[in-house]
Coordinates of C-alpha atoms and ligand atoms in Angstrom, one line a residue:
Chain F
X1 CA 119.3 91.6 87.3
X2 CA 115.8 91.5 88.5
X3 CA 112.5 89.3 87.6
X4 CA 109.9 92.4 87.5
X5 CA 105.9 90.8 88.0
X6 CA 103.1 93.3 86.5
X7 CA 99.3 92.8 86.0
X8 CA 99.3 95.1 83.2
X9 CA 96.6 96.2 81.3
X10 CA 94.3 93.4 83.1
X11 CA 97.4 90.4 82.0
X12 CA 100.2 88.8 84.3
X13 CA 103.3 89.8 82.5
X14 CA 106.9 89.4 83.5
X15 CA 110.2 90.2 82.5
X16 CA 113.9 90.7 83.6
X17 CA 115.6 93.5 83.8
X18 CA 118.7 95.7 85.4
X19 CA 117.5 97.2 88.8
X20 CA 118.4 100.6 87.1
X21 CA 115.8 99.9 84.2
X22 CA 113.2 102.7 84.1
X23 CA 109.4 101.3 84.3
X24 CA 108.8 103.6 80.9
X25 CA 111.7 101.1 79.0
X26 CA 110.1 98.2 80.9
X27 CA 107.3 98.8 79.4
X28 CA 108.4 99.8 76.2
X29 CA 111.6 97.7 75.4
X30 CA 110.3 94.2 77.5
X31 CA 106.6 94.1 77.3
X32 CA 106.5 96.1 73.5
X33 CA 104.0 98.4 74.8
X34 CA 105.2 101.5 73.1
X35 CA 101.8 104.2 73.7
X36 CA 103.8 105.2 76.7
X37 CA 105.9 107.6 75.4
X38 CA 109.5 109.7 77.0
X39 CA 109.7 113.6 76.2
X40 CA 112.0 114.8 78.6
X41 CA 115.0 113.4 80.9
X42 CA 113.8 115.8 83.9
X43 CA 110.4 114.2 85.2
X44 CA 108.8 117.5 83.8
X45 CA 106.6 116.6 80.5
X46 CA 104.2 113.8 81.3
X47 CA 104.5 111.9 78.1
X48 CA 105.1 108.6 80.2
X49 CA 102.2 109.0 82.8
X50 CA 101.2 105.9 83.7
X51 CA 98.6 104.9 86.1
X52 CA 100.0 102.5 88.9
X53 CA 97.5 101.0 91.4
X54 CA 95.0 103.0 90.0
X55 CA 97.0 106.2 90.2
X56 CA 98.7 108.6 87.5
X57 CA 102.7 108.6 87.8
X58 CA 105.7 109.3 85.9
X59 CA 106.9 106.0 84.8
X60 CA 110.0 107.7 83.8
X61 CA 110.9 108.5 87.0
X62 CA 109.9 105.1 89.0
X63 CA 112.6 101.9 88.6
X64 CA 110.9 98.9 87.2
X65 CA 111.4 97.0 90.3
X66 CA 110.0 99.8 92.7
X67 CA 107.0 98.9 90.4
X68 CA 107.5 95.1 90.6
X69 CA 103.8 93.4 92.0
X70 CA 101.9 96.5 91.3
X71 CA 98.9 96.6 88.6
X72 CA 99.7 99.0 85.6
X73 CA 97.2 100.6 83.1
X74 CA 99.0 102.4 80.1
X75 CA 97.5 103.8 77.0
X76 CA 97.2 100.1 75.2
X77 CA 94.7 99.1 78.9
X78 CA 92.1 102.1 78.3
X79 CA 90.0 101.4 75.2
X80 CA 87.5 98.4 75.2
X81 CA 87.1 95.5 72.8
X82 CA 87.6 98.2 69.2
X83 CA 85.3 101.0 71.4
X84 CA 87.4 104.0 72.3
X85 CA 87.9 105.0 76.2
X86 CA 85.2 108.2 76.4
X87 CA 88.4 110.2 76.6
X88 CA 90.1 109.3 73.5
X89 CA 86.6 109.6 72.1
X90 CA 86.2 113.2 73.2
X91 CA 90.0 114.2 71.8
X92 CA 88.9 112.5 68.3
X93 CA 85.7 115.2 68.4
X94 CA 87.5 118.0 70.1
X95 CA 90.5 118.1 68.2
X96 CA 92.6 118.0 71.5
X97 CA 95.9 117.0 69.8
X98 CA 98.3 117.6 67.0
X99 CA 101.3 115.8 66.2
X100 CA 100.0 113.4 69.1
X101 CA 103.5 112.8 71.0
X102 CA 102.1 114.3 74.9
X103 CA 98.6 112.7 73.8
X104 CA 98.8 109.4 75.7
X105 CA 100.2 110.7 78.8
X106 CA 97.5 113.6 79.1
X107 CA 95.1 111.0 77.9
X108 CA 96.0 108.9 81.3
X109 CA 96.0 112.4 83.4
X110 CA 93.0 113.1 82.1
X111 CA 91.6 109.4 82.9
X112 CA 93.1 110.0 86.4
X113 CA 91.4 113.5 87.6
X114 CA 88.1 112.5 86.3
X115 CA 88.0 109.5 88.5
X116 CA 89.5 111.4 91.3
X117 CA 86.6 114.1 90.6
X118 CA 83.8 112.0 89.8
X119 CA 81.8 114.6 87.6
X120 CA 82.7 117.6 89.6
X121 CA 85.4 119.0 87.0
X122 CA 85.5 122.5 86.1
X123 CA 87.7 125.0 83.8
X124 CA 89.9 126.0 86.7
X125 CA 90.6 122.6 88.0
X126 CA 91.4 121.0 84.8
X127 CA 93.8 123.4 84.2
X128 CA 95.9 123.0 87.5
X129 CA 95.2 119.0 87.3
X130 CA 96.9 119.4 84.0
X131 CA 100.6 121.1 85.3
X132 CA 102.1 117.5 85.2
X133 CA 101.4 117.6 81.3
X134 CA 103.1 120.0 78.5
X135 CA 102.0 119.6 75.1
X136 CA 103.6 121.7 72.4
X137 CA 101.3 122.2 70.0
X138 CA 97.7 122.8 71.3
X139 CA 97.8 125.5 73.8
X140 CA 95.7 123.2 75.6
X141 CA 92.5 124.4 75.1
X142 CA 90.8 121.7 72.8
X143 CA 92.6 119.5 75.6
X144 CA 90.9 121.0 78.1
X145 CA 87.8 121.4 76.2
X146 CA 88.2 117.2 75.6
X147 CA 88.4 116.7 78.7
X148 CA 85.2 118.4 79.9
X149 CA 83.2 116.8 77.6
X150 CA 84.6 113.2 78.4
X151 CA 83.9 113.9 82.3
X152 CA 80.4 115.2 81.4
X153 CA 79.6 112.1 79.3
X154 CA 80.7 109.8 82.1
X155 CA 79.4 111.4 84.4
X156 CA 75.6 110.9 82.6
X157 CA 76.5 107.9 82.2
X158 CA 77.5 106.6 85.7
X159 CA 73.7 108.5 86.7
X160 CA 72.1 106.4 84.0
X161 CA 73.0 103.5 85.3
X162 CA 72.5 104.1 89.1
Chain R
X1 CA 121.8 106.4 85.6
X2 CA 124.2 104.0 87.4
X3 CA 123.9 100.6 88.3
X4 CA 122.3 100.0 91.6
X5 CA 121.0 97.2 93.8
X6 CA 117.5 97.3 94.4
X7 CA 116.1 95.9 98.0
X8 CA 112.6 96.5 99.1
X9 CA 112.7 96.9 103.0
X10 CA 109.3 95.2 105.1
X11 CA 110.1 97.3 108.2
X12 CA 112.2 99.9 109.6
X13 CA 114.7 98.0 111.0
X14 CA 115.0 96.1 108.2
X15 CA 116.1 98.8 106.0
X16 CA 118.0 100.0 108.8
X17 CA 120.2 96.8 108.2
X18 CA 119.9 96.5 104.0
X19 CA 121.5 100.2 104.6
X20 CA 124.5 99.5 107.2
X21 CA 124.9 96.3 104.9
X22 CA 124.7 98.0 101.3
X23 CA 127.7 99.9 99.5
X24 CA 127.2 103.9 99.0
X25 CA 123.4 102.5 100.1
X26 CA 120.5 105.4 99.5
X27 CA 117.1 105.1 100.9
X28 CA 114.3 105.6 98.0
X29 CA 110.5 106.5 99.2
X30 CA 108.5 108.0 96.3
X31 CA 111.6 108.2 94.1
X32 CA 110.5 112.2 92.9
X33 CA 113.9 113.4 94.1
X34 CA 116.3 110.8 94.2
X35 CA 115.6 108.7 90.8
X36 CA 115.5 112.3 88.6
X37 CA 118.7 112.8 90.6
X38 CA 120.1 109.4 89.6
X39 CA 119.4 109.7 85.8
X40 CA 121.3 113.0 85.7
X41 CA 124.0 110.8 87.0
X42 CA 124.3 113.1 90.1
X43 CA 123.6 110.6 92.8
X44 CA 125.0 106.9 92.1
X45 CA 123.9 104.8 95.3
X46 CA 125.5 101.3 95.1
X47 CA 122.2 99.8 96.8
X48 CA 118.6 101.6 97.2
X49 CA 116.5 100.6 100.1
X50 CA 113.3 101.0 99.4
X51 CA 111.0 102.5 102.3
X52 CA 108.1 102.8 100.6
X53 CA 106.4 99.4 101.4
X54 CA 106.7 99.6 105.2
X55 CA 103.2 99.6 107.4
X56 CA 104.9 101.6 111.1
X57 CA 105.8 104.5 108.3
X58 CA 102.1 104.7 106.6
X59 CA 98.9 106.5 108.0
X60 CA 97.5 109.6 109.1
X61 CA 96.9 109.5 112.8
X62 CA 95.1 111.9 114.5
X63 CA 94.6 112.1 118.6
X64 CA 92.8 115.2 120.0
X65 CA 94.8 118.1 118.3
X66 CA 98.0 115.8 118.2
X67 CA 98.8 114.9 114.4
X68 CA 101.2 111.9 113.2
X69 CA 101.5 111.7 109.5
X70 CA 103.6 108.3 108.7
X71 CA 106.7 109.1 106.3
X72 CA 105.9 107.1 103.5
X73 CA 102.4 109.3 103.1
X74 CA 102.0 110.6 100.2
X75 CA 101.6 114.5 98.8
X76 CA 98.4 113.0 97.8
X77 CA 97.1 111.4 100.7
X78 CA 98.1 114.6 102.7
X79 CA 96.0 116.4 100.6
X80 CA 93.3 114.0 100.3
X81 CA 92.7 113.5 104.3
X82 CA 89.6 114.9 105.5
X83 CA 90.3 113.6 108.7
X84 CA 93.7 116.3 108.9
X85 CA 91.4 118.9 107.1
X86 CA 89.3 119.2 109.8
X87 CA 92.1 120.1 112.0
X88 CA 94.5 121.7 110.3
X89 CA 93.6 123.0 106.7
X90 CA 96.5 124.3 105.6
X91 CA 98.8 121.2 105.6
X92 CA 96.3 119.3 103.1
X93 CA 96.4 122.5 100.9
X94 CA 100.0 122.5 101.1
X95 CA 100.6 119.0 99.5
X96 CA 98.0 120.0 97.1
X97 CA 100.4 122.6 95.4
X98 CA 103.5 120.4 95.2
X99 CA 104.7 119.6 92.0
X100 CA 101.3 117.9 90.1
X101 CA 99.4 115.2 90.4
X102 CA 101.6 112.7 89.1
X103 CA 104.4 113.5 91.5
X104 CA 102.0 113.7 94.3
X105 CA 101.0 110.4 94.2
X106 CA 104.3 108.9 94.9
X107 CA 106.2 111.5 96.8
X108 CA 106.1 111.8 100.7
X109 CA 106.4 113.8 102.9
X110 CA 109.4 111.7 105.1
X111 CA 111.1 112.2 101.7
X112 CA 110.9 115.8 101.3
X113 CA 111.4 116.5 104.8
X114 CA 114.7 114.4 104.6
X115 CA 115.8 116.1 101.5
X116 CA 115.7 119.5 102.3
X117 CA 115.9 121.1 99.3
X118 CA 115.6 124.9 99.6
X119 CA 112.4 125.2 97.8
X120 CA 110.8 122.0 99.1
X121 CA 107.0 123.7 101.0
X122 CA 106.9 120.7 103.6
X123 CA 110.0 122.1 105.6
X124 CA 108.3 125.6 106.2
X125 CA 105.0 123.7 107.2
X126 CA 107.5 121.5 109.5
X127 CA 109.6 124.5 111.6
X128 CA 106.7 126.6 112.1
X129 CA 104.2 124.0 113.3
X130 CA 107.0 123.0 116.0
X131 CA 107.0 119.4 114.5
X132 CA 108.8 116.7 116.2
X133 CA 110.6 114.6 113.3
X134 CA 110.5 110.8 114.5
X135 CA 113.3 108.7 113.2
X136 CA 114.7 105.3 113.8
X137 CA 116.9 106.2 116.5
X138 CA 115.1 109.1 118.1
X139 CA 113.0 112.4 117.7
X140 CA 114.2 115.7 116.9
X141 CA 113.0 119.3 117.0
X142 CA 112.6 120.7 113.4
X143 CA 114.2 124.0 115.2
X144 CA 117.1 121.4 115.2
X145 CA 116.5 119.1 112.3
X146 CA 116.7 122.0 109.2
X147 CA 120.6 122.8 109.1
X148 CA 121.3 124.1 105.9
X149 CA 120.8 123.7 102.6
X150 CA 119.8 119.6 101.8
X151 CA 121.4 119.3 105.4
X152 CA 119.2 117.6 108.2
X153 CA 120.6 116.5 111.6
X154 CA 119.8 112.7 110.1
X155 CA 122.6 110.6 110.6
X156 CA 123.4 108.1 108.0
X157 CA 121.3 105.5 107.7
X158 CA 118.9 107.0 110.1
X159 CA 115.3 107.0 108.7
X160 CA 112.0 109.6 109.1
X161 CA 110.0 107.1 110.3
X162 CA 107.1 110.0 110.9
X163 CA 106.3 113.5 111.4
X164 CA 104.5 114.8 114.8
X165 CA 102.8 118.1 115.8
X166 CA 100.0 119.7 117.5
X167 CA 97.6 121.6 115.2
X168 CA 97.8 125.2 116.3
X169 CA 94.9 127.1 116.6
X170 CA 95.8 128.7 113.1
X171 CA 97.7 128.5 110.5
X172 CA 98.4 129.2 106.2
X173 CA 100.3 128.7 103.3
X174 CA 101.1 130.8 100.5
X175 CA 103.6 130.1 97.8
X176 CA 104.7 131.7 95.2
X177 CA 105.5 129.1 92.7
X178 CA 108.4 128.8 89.7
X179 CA 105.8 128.0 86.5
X180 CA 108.4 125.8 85.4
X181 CA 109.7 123.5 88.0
X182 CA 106.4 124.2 90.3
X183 CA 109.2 124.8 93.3
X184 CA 108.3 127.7 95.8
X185 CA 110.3 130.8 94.7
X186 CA 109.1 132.0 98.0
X187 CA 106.8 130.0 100.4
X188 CA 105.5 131.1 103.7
X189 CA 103.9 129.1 106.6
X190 CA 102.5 131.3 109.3
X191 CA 101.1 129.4 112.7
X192 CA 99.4 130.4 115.3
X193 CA 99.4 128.1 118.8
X194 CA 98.3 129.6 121.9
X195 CA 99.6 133.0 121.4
X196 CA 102.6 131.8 120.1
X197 CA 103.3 132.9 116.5
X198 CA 105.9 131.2 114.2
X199 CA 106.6 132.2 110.6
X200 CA 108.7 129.8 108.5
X201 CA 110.1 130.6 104.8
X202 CA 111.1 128.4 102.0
X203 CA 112.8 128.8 98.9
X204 CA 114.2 132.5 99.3
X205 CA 116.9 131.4 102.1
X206 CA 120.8 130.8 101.0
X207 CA 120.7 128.3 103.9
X208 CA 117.1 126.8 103.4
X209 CA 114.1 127.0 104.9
X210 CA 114.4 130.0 108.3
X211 CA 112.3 131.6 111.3
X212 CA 111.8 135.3 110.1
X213 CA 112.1 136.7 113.5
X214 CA 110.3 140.3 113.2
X215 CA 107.1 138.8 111.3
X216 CA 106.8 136.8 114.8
X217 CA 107.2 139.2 117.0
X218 CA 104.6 141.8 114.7
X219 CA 102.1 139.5 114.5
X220 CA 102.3 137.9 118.5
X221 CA 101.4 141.7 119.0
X222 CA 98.9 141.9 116.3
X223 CA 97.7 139.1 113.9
X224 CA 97.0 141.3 111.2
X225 CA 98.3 142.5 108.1
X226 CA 99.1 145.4 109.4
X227 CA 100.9 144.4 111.6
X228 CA 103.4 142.6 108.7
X229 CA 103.3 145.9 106.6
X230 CA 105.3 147.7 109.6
X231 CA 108.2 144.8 109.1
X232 CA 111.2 145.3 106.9
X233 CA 112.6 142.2 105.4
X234 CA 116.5 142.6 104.8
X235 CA 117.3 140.7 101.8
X236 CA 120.9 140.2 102.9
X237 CA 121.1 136.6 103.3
X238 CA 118.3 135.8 100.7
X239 CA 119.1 133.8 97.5
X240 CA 119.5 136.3 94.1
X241 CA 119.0 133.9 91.0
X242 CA 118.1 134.2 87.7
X243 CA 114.5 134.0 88.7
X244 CA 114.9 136.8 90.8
X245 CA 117.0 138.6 92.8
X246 CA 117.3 139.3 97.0
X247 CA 115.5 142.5 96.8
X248 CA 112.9 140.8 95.0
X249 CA 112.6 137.9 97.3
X250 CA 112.1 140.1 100.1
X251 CA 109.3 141.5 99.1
X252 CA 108.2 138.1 98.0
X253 CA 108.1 137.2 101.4
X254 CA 106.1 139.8 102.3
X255 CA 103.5 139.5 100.1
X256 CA 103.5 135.6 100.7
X257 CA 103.3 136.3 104.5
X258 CA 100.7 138.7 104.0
X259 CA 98.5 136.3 101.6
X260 CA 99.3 133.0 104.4
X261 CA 97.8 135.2 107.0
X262 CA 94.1 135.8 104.8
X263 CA 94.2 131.9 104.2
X264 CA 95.0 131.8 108.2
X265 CA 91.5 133.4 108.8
Ligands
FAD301 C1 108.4 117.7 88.5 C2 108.6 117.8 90.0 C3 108.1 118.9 90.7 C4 108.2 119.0 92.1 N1 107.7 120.1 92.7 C5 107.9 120.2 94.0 C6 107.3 121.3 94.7 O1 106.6 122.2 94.1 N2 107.5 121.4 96.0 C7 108.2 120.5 96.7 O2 108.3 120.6 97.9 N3 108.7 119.4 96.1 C8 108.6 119.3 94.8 N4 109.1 118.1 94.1 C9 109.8 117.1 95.0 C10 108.8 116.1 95.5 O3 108.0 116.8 96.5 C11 109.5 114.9 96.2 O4 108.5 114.0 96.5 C12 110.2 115.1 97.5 O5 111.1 116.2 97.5 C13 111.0 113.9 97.9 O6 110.1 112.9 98.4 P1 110.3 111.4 97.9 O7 109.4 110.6 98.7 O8 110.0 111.4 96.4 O9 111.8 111.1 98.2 P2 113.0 110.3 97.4 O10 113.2 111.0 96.1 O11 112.7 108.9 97.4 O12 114.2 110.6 98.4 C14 114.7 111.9 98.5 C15 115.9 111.9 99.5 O13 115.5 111.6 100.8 C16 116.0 110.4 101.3 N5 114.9 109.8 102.0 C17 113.7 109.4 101.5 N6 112.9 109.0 102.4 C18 113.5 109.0 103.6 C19 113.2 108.7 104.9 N7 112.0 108.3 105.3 N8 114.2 108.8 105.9 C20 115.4 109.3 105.6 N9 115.8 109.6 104.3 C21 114.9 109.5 103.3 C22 116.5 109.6 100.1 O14 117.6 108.8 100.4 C23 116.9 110.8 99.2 O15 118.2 111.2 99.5 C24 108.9 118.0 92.8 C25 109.4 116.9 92.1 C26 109.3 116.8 90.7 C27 109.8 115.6 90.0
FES302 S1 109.2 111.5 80.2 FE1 108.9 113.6 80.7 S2 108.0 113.3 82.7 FE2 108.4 111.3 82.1
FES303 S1 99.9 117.3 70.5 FE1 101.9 117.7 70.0 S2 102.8 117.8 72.0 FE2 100.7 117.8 72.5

């Protein structure tokens, strides 16, 4: 057994668990945290992405305690106090999901490449950015349209207030 | 997935001793392998080292021509590093077409280059740049490190603790990727160090990553893709799947080599 430490979502939270314990049933089984969601046993779908330190990863395929100390933002972390995160904004208006299941992992990809690309996101780029992510319903192109729209809107943002 | 005992090494020789002191004990760096592997139940280490945390095995260092990427760098930081860029291109663009983002930012390159899989891209960047593979106990050429398929010349519990080489004067990558697992089907790395050509292939070999002898020698004589069009790939000795078979992969390799050599310049 292990004691796993976690800033998550801006809170200290810990928990114990089995050193074989997956961060995505960490989160889900011991914190309750259940936005993060598994579609696949073979590290291919994305539903669980994550962002760890500031970065988007597969929290299905990283053990709780390789995570142990780190900060974590999930799905629950993005939207302010009742205001939507820009990007679940721009999926609301876009229609970039269906039945919702890959939603909060692309949600977190898509969090991920625009600060990564700060503003300069294209067609082409978001496509390839989004290999980590399947979704079965859209055909990704109200996804992808979401997605532009969210980085356009932050990025008028951030020059509004420089 | 097994149980396992987790420890998280703070230097090499550290986890040199949590290994020699663990049962059935693995190393784990970015996990993008070897956890995957463990939930299939396929590899059941009775203790995991973790590598991942140790400062000698981070960084980018860069001296002159002379390049030392740490082990525990990530796909993403490869990538990422304008300071490689500006001497040798085609790594960075190389870690930017492994897997996707999500797998980038925790696997590395010591990793990969330790696993060996058959259609990992860093191995083919590895044996045609000439790189020197540091480890715990010593370095090693990648001529001699590659030895079949997963098979390095590590010996247990020996650790990469970083990769070395010179950047050549030239050098590409072109992959032709599996849409599904993102895996090379065929990958070619093509270098080009004072007058000294070496071509290295990944994913169509039934032993792993190999030299392909007669694309050296054509373009030593002539860098050009010309010069490649005049060479005959036999496929005997090339992996037939149900992706595709050895006739196909040999003229995947062409075409790869041919398409490494434009991004060469
Ligand atoms: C969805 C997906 C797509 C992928 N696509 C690609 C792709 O297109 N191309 C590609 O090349 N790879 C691909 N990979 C694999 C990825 O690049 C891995 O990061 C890499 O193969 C292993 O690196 P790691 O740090 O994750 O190693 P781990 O999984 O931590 O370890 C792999 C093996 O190496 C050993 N090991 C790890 N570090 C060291 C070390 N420093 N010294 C000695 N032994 C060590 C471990 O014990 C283990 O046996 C993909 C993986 C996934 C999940
Ligand atoms: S659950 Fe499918 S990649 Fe993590
Ligand atoms: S909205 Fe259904 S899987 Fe993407």
């Amino acid at each position: 057994m292990a004691k796993v430490t976690l800033t998550v979502n801006g809170r200290k939270m810990s928990g114990d668990c089995e050193d074989r314990t997956l961060l995505v049933h960490f989160i889900r089984e011991k914190l309750g945290l259940t936005g993060t969601h598994v579609g696949c046993d073979t590290s291919q779908c994305g539903a669980c992405v994550v962002h760890l330190d500031g970065k988007s990863v597969k929290s299905c395929s990283i053990l709780a305690v390789q995570a142990s100390g780190s900060t974590l933002t999930t799905i629950e972390g993005l939207a302010g106090q009742g205001d939507m995160h820009p990007v679940q904004a721009a999926f609301k208006t876009h229609h970039g999901l269906q039945c919702g299941f890959c939603t909060p992992g692309v949600v977190m990809a898509a969090v991920d490449m625009i600060n990564r690309h700060g503003g300069a996101l294209d067609e082409e780029t978001v496509r390839s950015e989004l290999d980590g992510n399947i979704c079965r319903c859209t055909g990704y192109h109200n996804i992808v349209k979401a997605i532009l729209a969210a980085n356009a809107e932050m990025s008028a943002s951030r020059q509004a207030a420089e | 997935m097994y149980a396992t005992n987790y420890h998280r090494a703070a230097s090499v020789s550290e986890a040199a001793s949590l290994f020699a002191g663990g049962a059935e004990a693995q190393y784990v760096s970015g996990g993008m392998t070897l956890i995957p592997t463990m939930k299939q139940r396929l590899a059941a280490p009775g203790d995991l080292v973790d590598l991942r945390h140790i400062p000698d095995m981070k960084g980018i260092a860069i001296d002159g021509r002379r390049v030392r990427i740490g082990a525990a760098v990530t796909h993403a930081e490869v990538a990422a590093s304008s300071q490689l860029a500006t001497v040798c291109p085609a790594v960075c663009r190389l870690a930017g077409m492994i897997g996707d983002p999500h797998v980038r930012h925790m696997g590395t390159i010591g990793g990969s280059v330790a696993n060996n899989d058959p259609a990992a891209d860093y191995p083919a960047a590895m044996l045609a740049l000439a790189a020197t593979i540091v480890t715990s106990q010593r370095e090693i050429a990648a001529d001699d490190f590659f030895t079949g398929l997963f098979e390095t010349a590590l010996e247990e519990g020996e650790i990469v603790v970083a990769l070395a080489f010179d950047a050549p004067e030239k050098a590409g990558y072109a992959k032709f990727r599996n849409p599904a697992s993102r895996y090379a089907m065929t990958g070619v790395f093509v270098a080009k160090a004072s007058g000294n050509v070496r071509v290295a292939v990944t994913g169509a070999g039934s032993d792993g990553v190999f030299r392909q002898g007669d694309m050296e020698a054509a373009l030593s004589a002539n860098w050009s893709t010309d010069a490649l069009s005049g060479v005959t790939v036999d496929p005997g000795g090339l992996i037939s799947d149900l992706h595709g078979d050895a006739e196909y992969r040999a003229n995947l390799v062409k075409v790869m080599a041919k398409r490494a050599l434009a991004a060469a310049g």
